[in-house]
Coordinates of C-alpha atoms in Angstrom, one line a residue:
Chain A
X1 CA 6.5 -23.0 0.4
X2 CA 9.2 -20.7 0.4
X3 CA 12.6 -21.3 -0.7
X4 CA 16.0 -19.6 -1.3
X5 CA 18.3 -20.3 -4.2
X6 CA 22.2 -19.0 -3.8
X7 CA 24.8 -19.5 -6.2
X8 CA 26.9 -22.9 -5.8
X9 CA 30.4 -22.2 -4.4
X10 CA 33.0 -22.4 -3.6
X11 CA 34.1 -19.1 -4.7
X12 CA 37.7 -18.1 -4.8
X13 CA 38.9 -14.6 -5.3
X14 CA 42.0 -12.5 -5.0
X15 CA 42.2 -9.8 -2.5
X16 CA 40.7 -6.5 -3.7
X17 CA 38.3 -8.3 -6.2
X18 CA 34.8 -7.7 -6.9
X19 CA 32.5 -10.1 -5.2
X20 CA 28.7 -10.9 -6.4
X21 CA 26.9 -13.8 -4.6
X22 CA 23.5 -14.4 -6.2
X23 CA 20.5 -15.0 -4.4
X24 CA 16.9 -15.4 -5.7
X25 CA 13.9 -16.3 -3.6
X26 CA 10.3 -17.9 -4.0
X27 CA 7.8 -16.7 -1.2
X28 CA 4.2 -15.4 -0.8
X29 CA 3.9 -11.9 0.6
X30 CA 6.5 -9.7 1.3
X31 CA 9.5 -11.3 3.1
X32 CA 12.2 -9.7 5.0
X33 CA 15.5 -10.7 3.3
X34 CA 18.8 -11.4 5.2
X35 CA 22.5 -12.2 4.6
X36 CA 24.3 -14.1 7.2
X37 CA 28.0 -14.9 7.4
X38 CA 29.6 -17.8 9.3
X39 CA 33.4 -17.0 9.7
X40 CA 35.5 -20.1 10.5
X41 CA 35.3 -21.4 13.8
X42 CA 32.4 -18.7 14.6
X43 CA 28.7 -18.9 14.9
X44 CA 26.2 -17.2 12.3
X45 CA 25.9 -13.5 12.4
X46 CA 23.7 -11.1 10.6
X47 CA 25.5 -9.3 7.9
X48 CA 22.9 -7.0 6.6
X49 CA 19.2 -7.0 5.9
X50 CA 16.1 -5.6 4.0
X51 CA 12.4 -5.4 5.0
X52 CA 10.8 -4.2 1.9
X53 CA 11.1 -3.7 -2.0
X54 CA 14.0 -1.7 -3.2
X55 CA 15.6 -1.3 0.3
X56 CA 19.2 -1.7 0.5
X57 CA 20.9 -3.3 3.1
X58 CA 24.7 -2.4 3.6
X59 CA 27.4 -3.5 6.4
X60 CA 31.5 -3.5 6.4
X61 CA 31.4 -2.7 2.6
X62 CA 28.8 -5.3 1.6
X63 CA 25.4 -4.5 -0.1
X64 CA 22.5 -6.1 -1.3
X65 CA 19.4 -4.5 -2.8
X66 CA 15.9 -6.1 -2.5
X67 CA 14.5 -6.5 -5.8
X68 CA 10.6 -7.8 -5.9
X69 CA 10.5 -7.9 -9.7
X70 CA 13.3 -10.2 -9.8
X71 CA 13.0 -11.8 -6.5
X72 CA 16.4 -11.4 -5.8
X73 CA 18.9 -10.1 -3.1
X74 CA 22.4 -10.2 -4.6
X75 CA 25.3 -10.0 -2.1
X76 CA 27.9 -7.4 -3.6
X77 CA 31.3 -6.0 -2.2
X78 CA 33.7 -3.7 -4.2
X79 CA 36.9 -4.9 -2.7
X80 CA 37.3 -7.9 -0.8
X81 CA 39.7 -8.7 2.0
X82 CA 41.3 -11.9 3.3
X83 CA 39.3 -11.5 6.4
X84 CA 36.1 -11.7 4.3
X85 CA 36.6 -15.5 3.8
X86 CA 33.6 -17.1 5.2
X87 CA 30.4 -18.8 4.4
X88 CA 27.5 -16.6 3.2
X89 CA 23.8 -17.6 3.7
X90 CA 21.0 -15.8 2.0
X91 CA 17.8 -16.2 4.1
X92 CA 14.1 -14.9 4.1
X93 CA 11.6 -14.7 6.8
X94 CA 8.0 -13.4 7.3
X95 CA 6.8 -11.3 10.0
X96 CA 3.4 -13.2 9.9
X97 CA 5.6 -16.5 10.7
X98 CA 7.6 -15.3 13.4
X99 CA 10.7 -14.8 11.3
X100 CA 11.5 -18.2 11.2
X101 CA 14.2 -18.1 8.8
X102 CA 14.3 -20.0 5.2
X103 CA 18.0 -20.5 4.2
X104 CA 19.9 -20.8 1.0
X105 CA 22.6 -23.6 1.0
X106 CA 25.4 -21.2 1.7
X107 CA 28.2 -20.3 -0.4
X108 CA 32.1 -20.4 0.6
X109 CA 34.0 -17.8 -0.2
X110 CA 37.8 -17.9 -0.1
X111 CA 39.8 -14.6 -0.6
X112 CA 43.6 -15.2 -1.2
X113 CA 46.2 -12.4 -0.5
Chain B
X1 CA 26.9 -15.5 19.3
X2 CA 26.5 -12.5 21.8
X3 CA 24.0 -13.2 24.5
X4 CA 23.5 -16.8 23.8
X5 CA 25.3 -19.8 25.1
X6 CA 24.7 -23.6 24.0
X7 CA 25.9 -26.8 25.9
X8 CA 27.5 -29.0 25.3
X9 CA 29.5 -27.8 22.5
X10 CA 30.1 -31.2 21.4
X11 CA 28.2 -34.4 21.9
X12 CA 29.0 -37.7 20.7
X13 CA 26.4 -40.5 21.1
X14 CA 25.6 -44.0 20.3
X15 CA 22.6 -44.6 17.9
X16 CA 19.5 -45.3 19.8
X17 CA 20.5 -43.2 22.9
X18 CA 18.4 -39.8 23.9
X19 CA 20.4 -36.6 24.0
X20 CA 19.4 -33.3 25.5
X21 CA 20.7 -30.1 24.0
X22 CA 20.5 -26.8 26.3
X23 CA 20.2 -23.2 25.0
X24 CA 20.8 -20.4 27.5
X25 CA 19.8 -16.8 26.4
X26 CA 20.4 -13.5 27.9
X27 CA 17.1 -12.0 29.3
X28 CA 15.2 -9.6 27.2
X29 CA 14.8 -11.7 24.2
X30 CA 11.4 -13.2 24.2
X31 CA 11.6 -15.2 21.0
X32 CA 13.9 -18.1 20.7
X33 CA 14.4 -20.6 17.6
X34 CA 16.0 -23.8 17.1
X35 CA 17.7 -24.7 13.7
X36 CA 19.6 -27.6 12.4
X37 CA 22.8 -27.3 10.3
X38 CA 23.6 -30.5 8.4
X39 CA 25.6 -31.1 5.3
X40 CA 22.9 -32.7 3.4
X41 CA 20.1 -30.4 4.1
X42 CA 21.7 -27.0 5.0
X43 CA 20.1 -24.8 7.5
X44 CA 16.5 -25.8 8.6
X45 CA 14.1 -24.3 11.1
X46 CA 13.0 -26.8 13.9
X47 CA 10.9 -25.0 16.5
X48 CA 10.0 -21.6 17.9
X49 CA 9.1 -20.3 21.1
X50 CA 7.6 -16.8 21.8
X51 CA 6.6 -16.0 25.4
X52 CA 3.7 -18.0 26.9
X53 CA 2.3 -19.0 23.2
X54 CA 2.1 -22.5 22.2
X55 CA 5.4 -23.1 20.2
X56 CA 5.5 -23.3 16.6
X57 CA 6.8 -26.8 15.9
X58 CA 6.3 -27.1 12.4
X59 CA 10.2 -27.8 11.4
X60 CA 10.5 -30.8 13.8
X61 CA 11.5 -33.7 11.5
X62 CA 9.7 -36.4 13.4
X63 CA 8.1 -37.0 16.9
X64 CA 11.6 -38.1 18.2
X65 CA 12.4 -34.5 18.3
X66 CA 10.7 -32.5 21.2
X67 CA 11.8 -29.0 23.0
X68 CA 10.7 -26.9 25.7
X69 CA 11.5 -23.7 27.4
X70 CA 11.1 -23.1 31.0
X71 CA 10.3 -19.7 32.5
X72 CA 10.7 -18.1 29.2
X73 CA 14.5 -18.5 29.4
X74 CA 16.3 -21.7 29.1
X75 CA 15.5 -24.2 26.4
X76 CA 16.3 -27.9 26.0
X77 CA 16.0 -29.8 22.7
X78 CA 15.5 -33.7 23.0
X79 CA 16.2 -36.2 20.7
X80 CA 15.0 -39.6 21.7
X81 CA 16.4 -42.8 20.0
X82 CA 19.0 -41.0 18.0
X83 CA 19.8 -42.1 14.3
X84 CA 22.8 -41.4 12.2
X85 CA 20.9 -38.9 10.2
X86 CA 20.4 -36.8 13.4
X87 CA 24.1 -35.9 13.2
X88 CA 24.4 -32.0 12.5
X89 CA 25.1 -28.8 14.3
X90 CA 22.1 -27.7 16.3
X91 CA 21.9 -23.9 16.5
X92 CA 19.9 -21.8 19.0
X93 CA 18.9 -18.3 18.1
X94 CA 17.1 -15.6 20.0
X95 CA 15.3 -12.2 19.1
X96 CA 12.7 -9.8 20.2
X97 CA 9.2 -9.9 19.3
X98 CA 8.2 -7.5 16.3
X99 CA 12.2 -7.4 15.5
X100 CA 13.6 -9.5 12.8
X101 CA 17.0 -9.8 14.0
X102 CA 18.0 -13.3 15.4
X103 CA 21.3 -13.9 17.3
X104 CA 22.8 -17.0 17.2
X105 CA 24.7 -19.2 19.6
X106 CA 27.7 -21.0 18.8
X107 CA 25.7 -24.6 18.3
X108 CA 26.1 -27.8 19.6
X109 CA 27.9 -30.4 17.1
X110 CA 26.1 -33.9 17.5
X111 CA 27.5 -37.0 16.2
X112 CA 25.5 -40.3 16.3
X113 CA 27.8 -43.3 15.7

């Protein structure tokens, strides 16, 4: 079955540091890939997505590129802010399976001023 | 999450009791998903509803779990004879058919003593 593996946390960075959170997946066919974010005390929100190989999703300064050759969808941001502190989840879904999502375990990011 | 409310926000129950969790989405979102977020298992898909089609129950962990969706709107997740391992945050999400973005509710935190 499908699976998503993302780097273990927690990740602690200083403000303005560069962020990478690794995500790799195992899936049949051509899934859509997602990053969801959960801010403290809030619900899950879609951060960005990509639906086919080589697509780049971007939002709020975050980017991730769908790499089929390496089955990866790493999340990056050039300069993190304290407000980016949250838990980040990588996920995949198939159109043929009604986009029910398979999630990674989540990575807790803490950004210090 | 915008457009999805869940109740109660917190539920504490005793082992062996039945519980009902409610999801109330805004109209126009024909797809409805239930997920469970627990410390041990992360985020897991439970069940999916789409219009009048038969629900996809492939993620339900046991026959103690059931769900229904009335009138294509409100959904109720029922857990019978609760066990301590059922303790988790239960999340409801909605989306539109053919779209791959899901909007999550704030969740119900269930604690089984």
